[in-house]
PDB file of C-alpha atoms in Angstrom:
ATOM      1  CA  MET N 191     -16.449 -55.243 -30.958  1.00  0.00           C
ATOM      2  CA  SER N 192     -14.907 -53.979 -34.169  1.00  0.00           C
ATOM      3  CA  VAL N 193     -11.547 -52.294 -34.411  1.00  0.00           C
ATOM      4  CA  ASN N 194     -13.285 -49.113 -35.599  1.00  0.00           C
ATOM      5  CA  GLN N 195     -15.581 -49.110 -32.563  1.00  0.00           C
ATOM      6  CA  THR N 196     -12.605 -49.590 -30.215  1.00  0.00           C
ATOM      7  CA  THR N 197     -10.790 -46.692 -31.842  1.00  0.00           C
ATOM      8  CA  ALA N 198     -13.884 -44.477 -31.559  1.00  0.00           C
ATOM      9  CA  ASP N 199     -14.280 -45.339 -27.872  1.00  0.00           C
ATOM     10  CA  ASP N 200     -10.604 -44.540 -27.231  1.00  0.00           C
ATOM     11  CA  ASP N 201     -10.952 -41.202 -29.016  1.00  0.00           C
ATOM     12  CA  ALA N 202     -14.052 -40.369 -26.970  1.00  0.00           C
ATOM     13  CA  ALA N 203     -12.219 -41.161 -23.737  1.00  0.00           C
ATOM     14  CA  VAL N 204      -9.353 -38.901 -24.794  1.00  0.00           C
ATOM     15  CA  ASP N 205     -11.823 -36.117 -25.626  1.00  0.00           C
ATOM     16  CA  ILE N 206     -13.478 -36.438 -22.201  1.00  0.00           C
ATOM     17  CA  LYS N 207     -10.108 -36.230 -20.463  1.00  0.00           C
ATOM     18  CA  GLU N 208      -9.112 -33.200 -22.543  1.00  0.00           C
ATOM     19  CA  ASP N 209     -12.436 -31.496 -21.767  1.00  0.00           C
ATOM     20  CA  ALA N 210     -11.921 -32.140 -18.054  1.00  0.00           C
ATOM     21  CA  LYS N 211      -8.407 -30.682 -18.232  1.00  0.00           C
ATOM     22  CA  ALA N 212      -9.698 -27.620 -20.089  1.00  0.00           C
ATOM     23  CA  ALA N 213     -12.461 -27.085 -17.524  1.00  0.00           C
ATOM     24  CA  LYS N 214      -9.959 -27.372 -14.688  1.00  0.00           C
ATOM     25  CA  ALA N 215      -7.588 -24.944 -16.406  1.00  0.00           C
ATOM     26  CA  ASP N 216     -10.456 -22.507 -16.929  1.00  0.00           C
ATOM     27  CA  ARG N 217     -11.360 -22.646 -13.228  1.00  0.00           C
ATOM     28  CA  THR N 218      -7.718 -22.065 -12.289  1.00  0.00           C
ATOM     29  CA  ASP N 219      -7.564 -19.163 -14.735  1.00  0.00           C
ATOM     30  CA  MET N 220     -10.666 -17.604 -13.140  1.00  0.00           C
ATOM     31  CA  VAL N 221      -8.946 -17.756  -9.755  1.00  0.00           C
ATOM     32  CA  GLY N 222      -5.981 -15.938 -11.265  1.00  0.00           C
ATOM     33  CA  LYS N 223      -8.267 -13.330 -12.799  1.00  0.00           C
ATOM     34  CA  ALA N 224     -10.021 -12.770  -9.461  1.00  0.00           C
ATOM     35  CA  LEU N 225      -6.685 -12.337  -7.701  1.00  0.00           C
ATOM     36  CA  GLY N 226      -5.643  -9.925 -10.432  1.00  0.00           C
ATOM     37  CA  LEU N 227      -8.726  -7.799  -9.719  1.00  0.00           C
ATOM     38  CA  LEU N 228      -7.748  -7.645  -6.031  1.00  0.00           C
ATOM     39  CA  VAL N 229      -4.265  -6.458  -6.997  1.00  0.00           C
ATOM     40  CA  LEU N 230      -5.760  -3.744  -9.216  1.00  0.00           C
ATOM     41  CA  LEU N 231      -8.092  -2.609  -6.426  1.00  0.00           C
ATOM     42  CA  GLY N 232      -5.088  -2.427  -4.123  1.00  0.00           C
ATOM     43  CA  ASP N 233      -3.724   0.287  -6.426  1.00  0.00           C
ATOM     44  CA  GLU N 234      -6.971   2.269  -6.120  1.00  0.00           C
ATOM     45  CA  PRO N 235      -7.227   3.650  -2.554  1.00  0.00           C
ATOM     46  CA  ARG N 236     -10.333   5.618  -3.554  1.00  0.00           C
ATOM     47  CA  GLY N 237     -11.946   2.611  -5.192  1.00  0.00           C
ATOM     48  CA  ALA N 238     -12.935   2.029  -8.826  1.00  0.00           C
ATOM     49  CA  SER N 239     -16.038   1.243 -10.855  1.00  0.00           C
ATOM     50  CA  ALA N 240     -16.606  -2.126 -12.520  1.00  0.00           C
ATOM     51  CA  ALA N 241     -16.071  -0.506 -15.923  1.00  0.00           C
ATOM     52  CA  GLU N 242     -12.730   1.001 -14.824  1.00  0.00           C
ATOM     53  CA  ILE N 243     -11.572  -2.303 -13.367  1.00  0.00           C
ATOM     54  CA  SER N 244     -12.680  -4.191 -16.480  1.00  0.00           C
ATOM     55  CA  ARG N 245     -10.696  -1.809 -18.687  1.00  0.00           C
ATOM     56  CA  ARG N 246      -7.554  -1.986 -16.538  1.00  0.00           C
ATOM     57  CA  ALA N 247      -7.727  -5.776 -16.244  1.00  0.00           C
ATOM     58  CA  ASN N 248      -8.380  -6.142 -19.990  1.00  0.00           C
ATOM     59  CA  LEU N 249     -11.313  -8.439 -19.225  1.00  0.00           C
ATOM     60  CA  PRO N 250     -14.866  -8.500 -20.586  1.00  0.00           C
ATOM     61  CA  PHE N 251     -17.205  -6.423 -18.443  1.00  0.00           C
ATOM     62  CA  SER N 252     -19.470  -9.436 -17.800  1.00  0.00           C
ATOM     63  CA  THR N 253     -16.534 -11.483 -16.469  1.00  0.00           C
ATOM     64  CA  THR N 254     -15.301  -8.620 -14.300  1.00  0.00           C
ATOM     65  CA  TYR N 255     -18.782  -7.951 -12.928  1.00  0.00           C
ATOM     66  CA  ARG N 256     -19.312 -11.635 -12.098  1.00  0.00           C
ATOM     67  CA  LEU N 257     -15.930 -11.939 -10.359  1.00  0.00           C
ATOM     68  CA  LEU N 258     -16.492  -8.739  -8.382  1.00  0.00           C
ATOM     69  CA  GLY N 259     -19.860 -10.094  -7.267  1.00  0.00           C
ATOM     70  CA  SER N 260     -18.253 -13.282  -5.961  1.00  0.00           C
ATOM     71  CA  LEU N 261     -15.463 -11.364  -4.212  1.00  0.00           C
ATOM     72  CA  THR N 262     -17.992  -8.989  -2.652  1.00  0.00           C
ATOM     73  CA  ARG N 263     -20.154 -11.871  -1.439  1.00  0.00           C
ATOM     74  CA  ASP N 264     -17.147 -13.425   0.322  1.00  0.00           C
ATOM     75  CA  GLY N 265     -15.988 -10.157   1.925  1.00  0.00           C
ATOM     76  CA  PHE N 266     -12.814  -9.683  -0.124  1.00  0.00           C
ATOM     77  CA  VAL N 267     -14.318  -6.616  -1.830  1.00  0.00           C
ATOM     78  CA  ASP N 268     -16.722  -3.922  -0.604  1.00  0.00           C
ATOM     79  CA  TYR N 269     -19.233  -2.214  -2.886  1.00  0.00           C
ATOM     80  CA  GLU N 270     -20.184   1.432  -2.380  1.00  0.00           C
ATOM     81  CA  PRO N 271     -23.688   1.850  -3.886  1.00  0.00           C
ATOM     82  CA  ASP N 272     -23.692   5.669  -3.869  1.00  0.00           C
ATOM     83  CA  GLY N 273     -20.591   5.986  -6.024  1.00  0.00           C
ATOM     84  CA  ARG N 274     -20.918   2.545  -7.629  1.00  0.00           C
ATOM     85  CA  ARG N 275     -17.307   1.881  -6.671  1.00  0.00           C
ATOM     86  CA  TYR N 276     -15.500  -1.179  -5.380  1.00  0.00           C
ATOM     87  CA  HIS N 277     -12.884  -1.210  -2.605  1.00  0.00           C
ATOM     88  CA  LEU N 278     -10.777  -3.889  -0.969  1.00  0.00           C
ATOM     89  CA  GLY N 279     -12.849  -5.545   1.752  1.00  0.00           C
ATOM     90  CA  LEU N 280     -12.378  -6.405   5.396  1.00  0.00           C
ATOM     91  CA  ARG N 281     -11.176  -9.942   4.715  1.00  0.00           C
ATOM     92  CA  ILE N 282      -8.200  -8.594   2.761  1.00  0.00           C
ATOM     93  CA  PHE N 283      -7.331  -6.349   5.703  1.00  0.00           C
ATOM     94  CA  GLN N 284      -7.647  -9.308   8.097  1.00  0.00           C
ATOM     95  CA  LEU N 285      -5.367 -11.436   5.941  1.00  0.00           C
ATOM     96  CA  GLY N 286      -2.897  -8.571   5.695  1.00  0.00           C
ATOM     97  CA  GLN N 287      -2.865  -8.209   9.460  1.00  0.00           C
ATOM     98  CA  ARG N 288      -2.132 -11.932   9.799  1.00  0.00           C
ATOM     99  CA  VAL N 289       0.769 -11.616   7.394  1.00  0.00           C
ATOM    100  CA  SER N 290       2.012  -8.593   9.323  1.00  0.00           C
ATOM    101  CA  ASN N 291       1.789 -10.508  12.588  1.00  0.00           C
ATOM    102  CA  HIS N 292       3.525 -13.491  11.028  1.00  0.00           C
ATOM    103  CA  HIS N 293       6.420 -11.317   9.903  1.00  0.00           C
ATOM    104  CA  GLY N 294       6.667  -9.706  13.310  1.00  0.00           C
ATOM    105  CA  PHE N 295       5.774  -6.130  12.390  1.00  0.00           C
ATOM    106  CA  ALA N 296       2.635  -5.723  14.488  1.00  0.00           C
ATOM    107  CA  GLY N 297       3.726  -7.308  17.747  1.00  0.00           C
ATOM    108  CA  THR N 298       7.330  -6.127  17.668  1.00  0.00           C
ATOM    109  CA  ALA N 299       6.785  -2.558  16.487  1.00  0.00           C
ATOM    110  CA  MET N 300       3.829  -1.548  18.639  1.00  0.00           C
ATOM    111  CA  PRO N 301       5.693  -1.010  21.940  1.00  0.00           C
ATOM    112  CA  VAL N 302       8.228   1.217  20.203  1.00  0.00           C
ATOM    113  CA  LEU N 303       5.501   3.238  18.498  1.00  0.00           C
ATOM    114  CA  ARG N 304       3.690   3.682  21.808  1.00  0.00           C
ATOM    115  CA  ARG N 305       6.879   4.922  23.451  1.00  0.00           C
ATOM    116  CA  VAL N 306       7.451   7.495  20.683  1.00  0.00           C
ATOM    117  CA  THR N 307       3.860   8.731  21.001  1.00  0.00           C
ATOM    118  CA  GLU N 308       4.212   9.023  24.780  1.00  0.00           C
ATOM    119  CA  GLN N 309       7.216  11.293  24.278  1.00  0.00           C
ATOM    120  CA  THR N 310       5.857  13.391  21.409  1.00  0.00           C
ATOM    121  CA  GLY N 311       2.188  13.444  22.394  1.00  0.00           C
ATOM    122  CA  GLU N 312       1.398  12.944  18.693  1.00  0.00           C
ATOM    123  CA  ALA N 313       0.532  10.103  16.299  1.00  0.00           C
ATOM    124  CA  THR N 314       3.293   7.707  15.273  1.00  0.00           C
ATOM    125  CA  ILE N 315       3.008   5.787  11.986  1.00  0.00           C
ATOM    126  CA  LEU N 316       4.955   2.842  10.558  1.00  0.00           C
ATOM    127  CA  SER N 317       4.729   2.287   6.787  1.00  0.00           C
ATOM    128  CA  VAL N 318       6.207   0.050   4.093  1.00  0.00           C
ATOM    129  CA  ARG N 319       6.241   0.456   0.325  1.00  0.00           C
ATOM    130  CA  ASP N 320       3.653  -1.363  -1.772  1.00  0.00           C
ATOM    131  CA  GLY N 321       4.434  -0.660  -5.419  1.00  0.00           C
ATOM    132  CA  HIS N 322       3.677   3.009  -6.118  1.00  0.00           C
ATOM    133  CA  HIS N 323       2.039   3.517  -2.711  1.00  0.00           C
ATOM    134  CA  HIS N 324       2.956   3.338   0.939  1.00  0.00           C
ATOM    135  CA  LEU N 325       1.026   0.945   3.149  1.00  0.00           C
ATOM    136  CA  THR N 326       0.365   1.875   6.787  1.00  0.00           C
ATOM    137  CA  VAL N 327       1.361  -1.128   8.885  1.00  0.00           C
ATOM    138  CA  ASN N 328       0.888   0.267  12.394  1.00  0.00           C
ATOM    139  CA  LYS N 329      -0.233   3.498  13.999  1.00  0.00           C
ATOM    140  CA  VAL N 330      -0.534   4.808  17.536  1.00  0.00           C
ATOM    141  CA  ASP N 331      -2.747   7.864  17.987  1.00  0.00           C
ATOM    142  CA  GLY N 332      -1.742  10.656  20.330  1.00  0.00           C
ATOM    143  CA  PRO N 333      -3.824  11.650  23.348  1.00  0.00           C
ATOM    144  CA  GLN N 334      -5.084  14.799  21.633  1.00  0.00           C
ATOM    145  CA  MET N 335      -8.612  15.056  20.261  1.00  0.00           C
ATOM    146  CA  PHE N 336      -7.512  15.689  16.647  1.00  0.00           C
ATOM    147  CA  ARG N 337      -6.925  12.256  15.099  1.00  0.00           C
ATOM    148  CA  VAL N 338      -4.691  11.238  12.164  1.00  0.00           C
ATOM    149  CA  THR N 339      -6.686   9.310   9.543  1.00  0.00           C
ATOM    150  CA  SER N 340      -3.939   7.004   8.180  1.00  0.00           C
ATOM    151  CA  ASP N 341      -5.072   3.739   9.792  1.00  0.00           C
ATOM    152  CA  PRO N 342      -3.380   0.318   9.343  1.00  0.00           C
ATOM    153  CA  GLY N 343      -4.118  -0.992   5.873  1.00  0.00           C
ATOM    154  CA  HIS N 344      -4.288   2.498   4.342  1.00  0.00           C
ATOM    155  CA  LEU N 345      -2.633   2.930   0.938  1.00  0.00           C
ATOM    156  CA  GLY N 346      -1.246   6.406   0.366  1.00  0.00           C
ATOM    157  CA  SER N 347       0.835   8.413  -2.070  1.00  0.00           C
ATOM    158  CA  LEU N 348       4.617   8.073  -2.104  1.00  0.00           C
ATOM    159  CA  SER N 349       5.162  11.544  -3.530  1.00  0.00           C
ATOM    160  CA  THR N 350       3.002  13.622  -1.165  1.00  0.00           C
ATOM    161  CA  THR N 351       3.748  11.998   2.217  1.00  0.00           C
ATOM    162  CA  ALA N 352       6.743  12.087   4.531  1.00  0.00           C
ATOM    163  CA  VAL N 353       6.761   8.285   4.908  1.00  0.00           C
ATOM    164  CA  GLY N 354       6.552   7.920   1.124  1.00  0.00           C
ATOM    165  CA  LYS N 355       9.397  10.318   0.417  1.00  0.00           C
ATOM    166  CA  ALA N 356      11.613   8.507   2.938  1.00  0.00           C
ATOM    167  CA  LEU N 357      10.860   5.165   1.271  1.00  0.00           C
ATOM    168  CA  VAL N 358      11.688   6.557  -2.173  1.00  0.00           C
ATOM    169  CA  ALA N 359      14.815   8.432  -1.082  1.00  0.00           C
ATOM    170  CA  PHE N 360      16.394   5.396   0.572  1.00  0.00           C
ATOM    171  CA  ALA N 361      15.291   2.713  -1.877  1.00  0.00           C
ATOM    172  CA  GLU N 362      17.939   0.735  -3.747  1.00  0.00           C
ATOM    173  CA  ASP N 363      19.609   2.927  -6.373  1.00  0.00           C
ATOM    174  CA  ALA N 364      18.010   1.293  -9.419  1.00  0.00           C
ATOM    175  CA  GLU N 365      14.590   1.189  -7.781  1.00  0.00           C
ATOM    176  CA  ARG N 366      14.862   4.824  -6.689  1.00  0.00           C
ATOM    177  CA  GLU N 367      15.694   5.921 -10.227  1.00  0.00           C
ATOM    178  CA  LYS N 368      12.769   3.937 -11.575  1.00  0.00           C
ATOM    179  CA  LEU N 369      10.401   5.556  -9.067  1.00  0.00           C
ATOM    180  CA  LEU N 370      11.733   9.026  -9.836  1.00  0.00           C
ATOM    181  CA  ALA N 371      11.054   8.411 -13.518  1.00  0.00           C
ATOM    182  CA  GLU N 372       7.689   6.628 -13.304  1.00  0.00           C
ATOM    183  CA  LEU N 373       5.982   7.532 -10.032  1.00  0.00           C
ATOM    184  CA  PRO N 374       2.661   9.328 -10.564  1.00  0.00           C
ATOM    185  CA  LEU N 375       2.968  12.795  -9.039  1.00  0.00           C
ATOM    186  CA  GLU N 376      -0.538  13.409  -7.732  1.00  0.00           C
ATOM    187  CA  ARG N 377      -1.879  16.854  -6.909  1.00  0.00           C
ATOM    188  CA  LEU N 378      -3.735  16.177  -3.662  1.00  0.00           C
ATOM    189  CA  THR N 379      -3.410  19.738  -2.367  1.00  0.00           C
ATOM    190  CA  GLU N 380      -2.107  23.050  -3.678  1.00  0.00           C
ATOM    191  CA  LYS N 381       1.271  22.238  -2.085  1.00  0.00           C
ATOM    192  CA  SER N 382       1.734  18.809  -3.705  1.00  0.00           C
ATOM    193  CA  ILE N 383       4.891  18.515  -5.809  1.00  0.00           C
ATOM    194  CA  THR N 384       3.855  17.636  -9.357  1.00  0.00           C
ATOM    195  CA  ASP N 385       6.962  18.688 -11.301  1.00  0.00           C
ATOM    196  CA  ARG N 386       9.331  15.735 -11.793  1.00  0.00           C
ATOM    197  CA  ASP N 387      12.533  17.786 -11.523  1.00  0.00           C
ATOM    198  CA  ALA N 388      11.256  19.421  -8.340  1.00  0.00           C
ATOM    199  CA  PHE N 389      10.390  16.016  -6.902  1.00  0.00           C
ATOM    200  CA  ARG N 390      13.858  14.687  -7.731  1.00  0.00           C
ATOM    201  CA  ALA N 391      15.368  17.697  -5.939  1.00  0.00           C
ATOM    202  CA  GLU N 392      13.123  17.013  -2.951  1.00  0.00           C
ATOM    203  CA  ILE N 393      14.282  13.391  -2.787  1.00  0.00           C
ATOM    204  CA  GLU N 394      17.933  14.452  -2.974  1.00  0.00           C
ATOM    205  CA  LYS N 395      17.267  16.825  -0.069  1.00  0.00           C
ATOM    206  CA  VAL N 396      15.740  13.972   1.935  1.00  0.00           C
ATOM    207  CA  ARG N 397      18.793  11.800   1.272  1.00  0.00           C
ATOM    208  CA  ALA N 398      21.148  14.601   2.306  1.00  0.00           C
ATOM    209  CA  GLN N 399      19.392  15.436   5.590  1.00  0.00           C
ATOM    210  CA  GLY N 400      18.312  11.897   6.483  1.00  0.00           C
ATOM    211  CA  TYR N 401      14.613  12.605   6.972  1.00  0.00           C
ATOM    212  CA  ALA N 402      11.547  13.720   5.018  1.00  0.00           C
ATOM    213  CA  VAL N 403       8.854  16.272   5.773  1.00  0.00           C
ATOM    214  CA  MET N 404       5.305  16.774   4.524  1.00  0.00           C
ATOM    215  CA  ASP N 405       3.828  20.234   4.991  1.00  0.00           C
ATOM    216  CA  GLU N 406       0.195  20.093   3.828  1.00  0.00           C
ATOM    217  CA  GLU N 407       1.188  18.324   0.580  1.00  0.00           C
ATOM    218  CA  ASN N 408      -0.967  15.273   1.231  1.00  0.00           C
ATOM    219  CA  GLU N 409      -3.768  16.770   3.308  1.00  0.00           C
ATOM    220  CA  ALA N 410      -4.555  20.383   4.095  1.00  0.00           C
ATOM    221  CA  GLY N 411      -4.006  21.145   7.764  1.00  0.00           C
ATOM    222  CA  MET N 412      -1.569  18.285   8.397  1.00  0.00           C
ATOM    223  CA  ARG N 413       2.206  17.994   8.467  1.00  0.00           C
ATOM    224  CA  ALA N 414       4.575  15.112   9.243  1.00  0.00           C
ATOM    225  CA  VAL N 415       8.208  14.148   9.529  1.00  0.00           C
ATOM    226  CA  ALA N 416       9.544  10.662   8.710  1.00  0.00           C
ATOM    227  CA  VAL N 417      12.799   8.715   8.879  1.00  0.00           C
ATOM    228  CA  PRO N 418      13.748   5.475   7.088  1.00  0.00           C
ATOM    229  CA  LEU N 419      14.270   2.072   8.695  1.00  0.00           C
ATOM    230  CA  LEU N 420      17.451   0.888   6.984  1.00  0.00           C
ATOM    231  CA  ASN N 421      18.624  -2.658   6.342  1.00  0.00           C
ATOM    232  CA  SER N 422      22.252  -3.751   6.444  1.00  0.00           C
ATOM    233  CA  GLN N 423      22.789  -2.399   2.909  1.00  0.00           C
ATOM    234  CA  GLY N 424      21.507   1.039   3.906  1.00  0.00           C
ATOM    235  CA  HIS N 425      18.219   0.738   2.026  1.00  0.00           C
ATOM    236  CA  ALA N 426      14.785   1.514   3.482  1.00  0.00           C
ATOM    237  CA  PHE N 427      12.453  -1.417   4.168  1.00  0.00           C
ATOM    238  CA  ALA N 428      10.019   0.763   6.157  1.00  0.00           C
ATOM    239  CA  SER N 429       9.629   4.316   7.431  1.00  0.00           C
ATOM    240  CA  LEU N 430       8.553   5.852  10.723  1.00  0.00           C
ATOM    241  CA  ALA N 431       6.714   9.156  11.074  1.00  0.00           C
ATOM    242  CA  THR N 432       5.224  11.625  13.512  1.00  0.00           C
ATOM    243  CA  ALA N 433       2.136  13.418  12.170  1.00  0.00           C
ATOM    244  CA  VAL N 434       0.459  16.516  13.597  1.00  0.00           C
ATOM    245  CA  PRO N 435      -2.149  19.137  12.683  1.00  0.00           C
ATOM    246  CA  VAL N 436      -0.505  22.391  11.605  1.00  0.00           C
ATOM    247  CA  PHE N 437      -2.200  24.423  14.334  1.00  0.00           C
ATOM    248  CA  ARG N 438      -0.529  22.380  17.050  1.00  0.00           C
ATOM    249  CA  LEU N 439       3.113  22.303  16.002  1.00  0.00           C
ATOM    250  CA  SER N 440       5.327  24.317  13.669  1.00  0.00           C
ATOM    251  CA  LEU N 441       7.528  22.652  11.083  1.00  0.00           C
ATOM    252  CA  GLU N 442      10.589  23.492  13.182  1.00  0.00           C
ATOM    253  CA  GLY N 443       8.963  21.995  16.261  1.00  0.00           C
ATOM    254  CA  LEU N 444       8.125  18.871  14.302  1.00  0.00           C
ATOM    255  CA  GLU N 445      11.681  18.506  13.005  1.00  0.00           C
ATOM    256  CA  ALA N 446      12.878  18.619  16.615  1.00  0.00           C
ATOM    257  CA  HIS N 447      11.429  15.096  16.936  1.00  0.00           C
ATOM    258  CA  VAL N 448      13.810  13.708  14.270  1.00  0.00           C
ATOM    259  CA  PRO N 449      16.475  12.430  16.743  1.00  0.00           C
ATOM    260  CA  LEU N 450      13.784  10.557  18.689  1.00  0.00           C
ATOM    261  CA  LEU N 451      12.416   9.026  15.489  1.00  0.00           C
ATOM    262  CA  GLN N 452      15.884   8.056  14.304  1.00  0.00           C
ATOM    263  CA  GLU N 453      16.619   6.332  17.605  1.00  0.00           C
ATOM    264  CA  ALA N 454      13.326   4.429  17.401  1.00  0.00           C
ATOM    265  CA  ALA N 455      13.947   3.554  13.730  1.00  0.00           C
ATOM    266  CA  ALA N 456      17.362   2.101  14.553  1.00  0.00           C
ATOM    267  CA  GLU N 457      15.792  -0.020  17.312  1.00  0.00           C
ATOM    268  CA  LEU N 458      13.053  -1.244  14.980  1.00  0.00           C
ATOM    269  CA  ALA N 459      15.541  -1.973  12.196  1.00  0.00           C
ATOM    270  CA  ALA N 460      17.454  -4.238  14.561  1.00  0.00           C
ATOM    271  CA  ARG N 461      14.319  -6.059  15.728  1.00  0.00           C
ATOM    272  CA  LEU N 462      12.003  -6.268  12.716  1.00  0.00           C
ATOM    273  CA  PRO N 463      12.308  -8.745   9.820  1.00  0.00           C
ATOM    274  CA  GLN N 464      13.866  -6.858   6.928  1.00  0.00           C
ATOM    275  CA  ARG N 465      11.926  -7.536   3.763  1.00  0.00           C
TER     276      ARG N 465
END
């Protein structure tokens, strides 16, 4: 074999190896892109179309559509044909519940939530912050017929909910200031606070009184009161709320449950892993 032939064979072998590396990198990159789509959908509690997701992810529509199809097939994403919108699927919720169980939230918190509901007769909700949203970790419904719709896995607004306001008000100082400056102030009802100065004043009020209230700002006909679960530095790593329909309890009557919630929050703060 000639020297030239040997050199050509060596170059071909190098090219094959480089092609294999590139193909492997491309597959890894596609996994990252798919995970990125899941993160984007997590910020869209009402779901999003393929075109909206493609635009937000800065990906070609064909790539986005193909990835969404694979994620839907495997149960990580749900597709709503009527609105042509995609939502996080059941498998994501199942994985989230496993993480919650692993960190001790589900098993440890549930008895305390049940005890609060037994004493108030109303729904008790435990939430944590997930970026610009709150995530419902656990909920115990009251014995009444009227049911609160914030189930575990629900992503909700930080600015229009009692649990969200408590999480913002007692976040670390730098993080709180960032949220006050950047948090989208959604108008979900006529009572939602959409003025940034007014929202800052509301958060200062929450910090001063130690609890937050929601009076039909997130959903017409509903009100809630929430307290923070504080870590050793005095910052919120979760929040605990009682939610009721407005026809069943006045705002003053709801605020009367604050001492009970604060007692339960202190117990949970001592028992739950602080993230």
